[in-house]
CSV table of C-alpha atoms in Angstrom, one decimal:
chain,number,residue,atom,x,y,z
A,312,UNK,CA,76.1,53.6,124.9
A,313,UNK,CA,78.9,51.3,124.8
A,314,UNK,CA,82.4,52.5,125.9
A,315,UNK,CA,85.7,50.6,126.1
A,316,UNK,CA,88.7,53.2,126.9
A,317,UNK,CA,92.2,51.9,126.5
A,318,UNK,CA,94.9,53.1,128.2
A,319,UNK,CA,98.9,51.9,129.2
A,320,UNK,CA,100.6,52.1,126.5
A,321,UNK,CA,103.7,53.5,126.1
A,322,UNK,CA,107.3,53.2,124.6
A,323,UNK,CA,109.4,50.0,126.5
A,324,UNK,CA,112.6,48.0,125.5
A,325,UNK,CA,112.6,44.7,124.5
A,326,UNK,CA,111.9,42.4,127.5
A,327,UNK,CA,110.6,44.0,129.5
A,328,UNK,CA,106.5,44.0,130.6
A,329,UNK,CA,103.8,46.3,130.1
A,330,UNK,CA,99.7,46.0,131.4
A,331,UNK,CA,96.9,47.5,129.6
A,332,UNK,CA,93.4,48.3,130.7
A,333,UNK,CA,90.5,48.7,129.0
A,334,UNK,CA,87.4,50.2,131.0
A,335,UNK,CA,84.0,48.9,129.8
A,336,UNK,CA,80.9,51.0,130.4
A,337,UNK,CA,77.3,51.1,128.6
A,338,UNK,CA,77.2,47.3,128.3
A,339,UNK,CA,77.0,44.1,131.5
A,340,UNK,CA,80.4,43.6,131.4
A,341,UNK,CA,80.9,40.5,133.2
A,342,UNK,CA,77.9,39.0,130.8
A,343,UNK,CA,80.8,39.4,127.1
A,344,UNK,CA,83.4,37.7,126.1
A,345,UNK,CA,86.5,40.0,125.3
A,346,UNK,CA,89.3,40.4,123.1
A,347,UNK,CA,92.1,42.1,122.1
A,348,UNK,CA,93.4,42.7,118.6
A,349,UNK,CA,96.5,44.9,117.5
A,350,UNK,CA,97.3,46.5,114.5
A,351,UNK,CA,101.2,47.0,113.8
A,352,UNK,CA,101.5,50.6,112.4
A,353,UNK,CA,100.2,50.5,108.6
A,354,UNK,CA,99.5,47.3,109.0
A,355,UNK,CA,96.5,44.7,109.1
A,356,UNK,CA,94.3,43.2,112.1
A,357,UNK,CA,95.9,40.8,114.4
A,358,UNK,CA,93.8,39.0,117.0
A,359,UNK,CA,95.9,38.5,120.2
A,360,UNK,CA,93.5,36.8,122.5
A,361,UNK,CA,90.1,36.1,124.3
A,362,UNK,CA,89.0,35.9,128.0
A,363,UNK,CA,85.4,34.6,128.5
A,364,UNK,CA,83.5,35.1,131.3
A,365,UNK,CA,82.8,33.6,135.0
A,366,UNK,CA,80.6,30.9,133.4
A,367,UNK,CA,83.2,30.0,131.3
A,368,UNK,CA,85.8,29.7,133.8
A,369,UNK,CA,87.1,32.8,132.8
A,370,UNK,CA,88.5,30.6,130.1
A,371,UNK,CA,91.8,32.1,127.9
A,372,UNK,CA,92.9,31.8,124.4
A,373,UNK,CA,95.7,33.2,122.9
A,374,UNK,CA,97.3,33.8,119.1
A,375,UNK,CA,100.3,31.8,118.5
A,376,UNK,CA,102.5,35.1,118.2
A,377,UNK,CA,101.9,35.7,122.0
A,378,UNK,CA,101.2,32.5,123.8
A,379,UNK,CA,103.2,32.4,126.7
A,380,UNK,CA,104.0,35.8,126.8
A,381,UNK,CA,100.9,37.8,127.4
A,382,UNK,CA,98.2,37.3,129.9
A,383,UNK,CA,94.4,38.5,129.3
A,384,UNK,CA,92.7,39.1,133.0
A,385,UNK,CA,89.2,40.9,133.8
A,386,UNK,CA,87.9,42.3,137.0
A,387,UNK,CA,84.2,42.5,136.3
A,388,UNK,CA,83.8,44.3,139.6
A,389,UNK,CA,85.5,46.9,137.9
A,390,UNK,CA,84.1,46.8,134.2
A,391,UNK,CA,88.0,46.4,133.3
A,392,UNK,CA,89.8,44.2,131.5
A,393,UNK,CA,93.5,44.0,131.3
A,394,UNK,CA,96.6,42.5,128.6
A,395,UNK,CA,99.7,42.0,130.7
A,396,UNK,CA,102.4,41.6,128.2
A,397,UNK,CA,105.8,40.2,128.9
A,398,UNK,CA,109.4,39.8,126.7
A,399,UNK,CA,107.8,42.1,125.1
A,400,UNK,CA,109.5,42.0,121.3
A,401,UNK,CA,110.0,45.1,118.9
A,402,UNK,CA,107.3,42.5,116.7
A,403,UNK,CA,105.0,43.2,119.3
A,404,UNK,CA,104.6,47.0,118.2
A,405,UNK,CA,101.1,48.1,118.0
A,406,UNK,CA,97.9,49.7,118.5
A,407,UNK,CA,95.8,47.6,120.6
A,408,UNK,CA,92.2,47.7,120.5
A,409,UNK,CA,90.2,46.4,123.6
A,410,UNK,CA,86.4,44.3,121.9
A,411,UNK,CA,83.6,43.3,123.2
A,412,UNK,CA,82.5,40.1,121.1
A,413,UNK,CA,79.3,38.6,120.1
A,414,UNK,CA,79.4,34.8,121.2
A,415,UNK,CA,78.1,32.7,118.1
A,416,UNK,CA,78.9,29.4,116.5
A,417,UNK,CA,81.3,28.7,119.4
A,418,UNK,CA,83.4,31.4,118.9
A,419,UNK,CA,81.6,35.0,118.0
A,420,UNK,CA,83.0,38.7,116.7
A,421,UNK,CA,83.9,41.5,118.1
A,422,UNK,CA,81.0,44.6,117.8
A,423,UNK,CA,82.4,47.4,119.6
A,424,UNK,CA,86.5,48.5,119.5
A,425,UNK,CA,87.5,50.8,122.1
A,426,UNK,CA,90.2,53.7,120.3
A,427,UNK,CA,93.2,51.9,121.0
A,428,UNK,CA,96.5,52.1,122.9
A,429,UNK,CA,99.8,52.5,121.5
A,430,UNK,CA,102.2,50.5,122.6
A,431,UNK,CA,105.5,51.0,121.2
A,432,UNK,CA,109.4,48.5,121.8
A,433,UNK,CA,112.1,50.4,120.8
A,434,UNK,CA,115.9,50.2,121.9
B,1418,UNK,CA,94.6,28.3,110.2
B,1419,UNK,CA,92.3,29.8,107.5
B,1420,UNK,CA,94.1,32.1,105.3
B,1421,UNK,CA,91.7,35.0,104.4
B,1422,UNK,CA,92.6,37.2,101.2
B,1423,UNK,CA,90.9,39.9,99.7
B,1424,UNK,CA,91.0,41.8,96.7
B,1425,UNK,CA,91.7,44.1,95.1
B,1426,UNK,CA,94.2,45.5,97.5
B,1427,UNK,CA,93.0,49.0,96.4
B,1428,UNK,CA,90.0,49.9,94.7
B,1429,UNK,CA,89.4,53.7,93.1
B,1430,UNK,CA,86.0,55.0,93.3
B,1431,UNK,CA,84.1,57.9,92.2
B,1432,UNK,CA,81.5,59.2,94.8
B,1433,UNK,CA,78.5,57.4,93.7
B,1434,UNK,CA,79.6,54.9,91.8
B,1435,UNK,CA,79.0,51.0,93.3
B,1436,UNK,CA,82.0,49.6,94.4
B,1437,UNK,CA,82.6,45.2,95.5
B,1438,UNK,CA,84.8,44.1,97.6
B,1439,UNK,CA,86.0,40.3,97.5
B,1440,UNK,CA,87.1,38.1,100.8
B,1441,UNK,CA,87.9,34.5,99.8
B,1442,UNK,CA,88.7,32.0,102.8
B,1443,UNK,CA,91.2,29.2,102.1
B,1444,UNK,CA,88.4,26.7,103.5
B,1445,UNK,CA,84.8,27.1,104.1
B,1446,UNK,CA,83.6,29.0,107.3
B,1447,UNK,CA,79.5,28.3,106.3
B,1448,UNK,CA,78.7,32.1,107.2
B,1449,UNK,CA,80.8,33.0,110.0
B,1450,UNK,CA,82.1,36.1,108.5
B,1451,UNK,CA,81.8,39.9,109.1
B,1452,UNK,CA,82.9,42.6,107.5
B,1453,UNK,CA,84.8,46.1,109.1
B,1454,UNK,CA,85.4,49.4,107.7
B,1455,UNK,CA,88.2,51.7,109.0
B,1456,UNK,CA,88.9,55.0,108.6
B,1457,UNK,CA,92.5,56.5,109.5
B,1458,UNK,CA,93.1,57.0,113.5
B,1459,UNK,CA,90.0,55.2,114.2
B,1460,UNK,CA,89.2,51.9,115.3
B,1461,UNK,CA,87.6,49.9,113.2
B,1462,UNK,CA,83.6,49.2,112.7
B,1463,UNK,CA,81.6,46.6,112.4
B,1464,UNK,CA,79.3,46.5,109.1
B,1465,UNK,CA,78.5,42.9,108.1
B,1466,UNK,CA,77.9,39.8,110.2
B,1467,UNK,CA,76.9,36.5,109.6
B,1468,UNK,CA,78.2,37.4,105.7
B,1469,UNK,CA,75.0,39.4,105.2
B,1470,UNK,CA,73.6,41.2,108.3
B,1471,UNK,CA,74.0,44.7,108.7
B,1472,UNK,CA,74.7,45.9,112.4
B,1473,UNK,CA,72.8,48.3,113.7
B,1474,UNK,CA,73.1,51.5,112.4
B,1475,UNK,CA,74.7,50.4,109.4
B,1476,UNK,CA,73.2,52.0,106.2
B,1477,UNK,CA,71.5,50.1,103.7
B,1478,UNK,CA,74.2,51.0,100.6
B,1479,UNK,CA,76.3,48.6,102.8
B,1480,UNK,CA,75.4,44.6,101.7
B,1481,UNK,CA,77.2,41.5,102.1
B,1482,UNK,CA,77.0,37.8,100.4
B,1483,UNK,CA,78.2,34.3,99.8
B,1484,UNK,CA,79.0,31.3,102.5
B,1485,UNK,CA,81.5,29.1,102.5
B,1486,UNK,CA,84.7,30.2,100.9
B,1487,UNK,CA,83.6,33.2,98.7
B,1488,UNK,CA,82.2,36.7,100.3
B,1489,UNK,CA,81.5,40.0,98.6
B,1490,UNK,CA,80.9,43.5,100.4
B,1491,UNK,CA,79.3,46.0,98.0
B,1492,UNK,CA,78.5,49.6,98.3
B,1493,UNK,CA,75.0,50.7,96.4
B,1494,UNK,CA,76.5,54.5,95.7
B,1495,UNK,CA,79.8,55.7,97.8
B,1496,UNK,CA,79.4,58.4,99.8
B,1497,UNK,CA,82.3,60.9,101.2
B,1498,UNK,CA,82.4,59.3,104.2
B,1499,UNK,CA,82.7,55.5,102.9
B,1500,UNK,CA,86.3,56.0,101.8
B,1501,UNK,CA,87.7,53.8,104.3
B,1502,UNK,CA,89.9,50.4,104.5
B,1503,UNK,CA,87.3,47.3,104.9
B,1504,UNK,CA,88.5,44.3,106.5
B,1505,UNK,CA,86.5,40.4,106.5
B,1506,UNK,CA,87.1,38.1,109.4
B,1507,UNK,CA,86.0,34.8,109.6
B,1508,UNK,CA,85.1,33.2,112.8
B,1509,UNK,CA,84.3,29.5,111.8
B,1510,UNK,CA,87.5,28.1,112.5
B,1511,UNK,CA,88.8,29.8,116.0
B,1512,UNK,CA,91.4,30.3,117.4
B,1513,UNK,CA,92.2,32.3,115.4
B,1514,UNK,CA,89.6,34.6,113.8
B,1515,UNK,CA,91.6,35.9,110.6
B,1516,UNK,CA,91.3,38.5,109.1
B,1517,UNK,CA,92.0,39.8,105.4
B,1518,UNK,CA,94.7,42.0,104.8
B,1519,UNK,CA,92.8,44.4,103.9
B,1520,UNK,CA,90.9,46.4,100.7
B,1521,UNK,CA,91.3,50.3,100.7
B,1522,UNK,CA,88.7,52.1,98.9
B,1523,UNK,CA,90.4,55.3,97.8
B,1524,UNK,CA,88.4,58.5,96.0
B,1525,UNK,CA,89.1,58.3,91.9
């Protein structure tokens, strides 16, 4: 069975940095691509960003909102991925969901969501 | 960017009744589009990929259709259980994959 557990989150002020983890069991990890994708409270979806895997360089891609600011890493000796978020902004408000993605037409969707992290920026 | 929009933004449904669901893309993404349902304080699930392939485990109420710029997500016969928010995602044109803002399927 596939598992992806978040974890990390928490409440922060603006600026400062935060890491979250997700820890991938059930699946070959280090075979998927990965994303994360937040959802502001009541809001919609939000894709934040994509890591792809050894044969791919490990290759990055990031949403406009958060270019420059957050970093998406992977250990695949560990089944984890990670989302290390910087200046972080009160925008940046969320749950964020950890995915494992189906590579197709040189991109691909995500088929399993792990049950996300809060992550809260608040003065 | 491709700007996805669904509609309606709510749609009320008596259990059993059929119910359709309507993701437009602002330019054509072929088939590269799945659907997601999601419940509240849960993540969400995949349904529908490729526009009209269920994912495994996905009951057959559950069908999706079009290409290009105009997708539809019914529901045969609503059960308890399908009262949910459904979200369509394209993934033609990435970064990024947009996503709809959403349809919520509420009990009449």
């Amino acid at each position: 069975e596939v598992q992806l557990v978040e974890s990390g989150g928490g409440l922060v002020q603006p600026g400062e940095s935060l890491r979250l983890s997700c820890a991938a069991s059930g699946f070959t990890f280090s075979d998927h691509y990965m994303d994360w994708v937040r959802q502001a409270p009541g809001k919609g979806l939000e894709w934040v960003g994509r890591i792809r895997q050894k044969a791919k360089s490990y290759s990055t891609n990031y949403a406009a909102s958060v270019q420059g600011r957050f970093t998406i890493s992977r250990d695949d000796s560990k089944n984890s991925l990670y989302l290390h978020m910087n200046s972080l902004k009160i925008e940046d408000t969320a749950v964020y969901y950890c995915t494992r993605v189906v590579a197709v037409a040189g991109s691909g969707y995500s088929d399993y969501w792990g049950q996300g992290t809060l992550v809260t920026v608040s003065s | 960017e491709i700007v996805m929009t669904q509609s309606p933004a709510t749609l009320s449904v008596s259990p059993g009744e059929g119910a359709t669901l309507s993701c437009r893309a602002s330019q054509s993404v072929n088939t590269n589009l799945v659907w997601y349902q999601q419940k509240p304080g849960q993540a969400p699930r995949l349904l529908i990929y490729g526009a009209s392939t269920r994912a495994t485990g996905i009951p057959a109420r559950f069908s999706g259709s079009g290409s290009g710029t105009e997708f539809t997500l019914t529901i045969s016969s609503l059960q308890s259980e399908d009262f949910a928010v459904y979200y369509c995602q394209q993934y033609n044109n990435w970064p990024p994959g947009t996503f709809g803002q959403g349809t919520k399927v509420e009990i009449k």
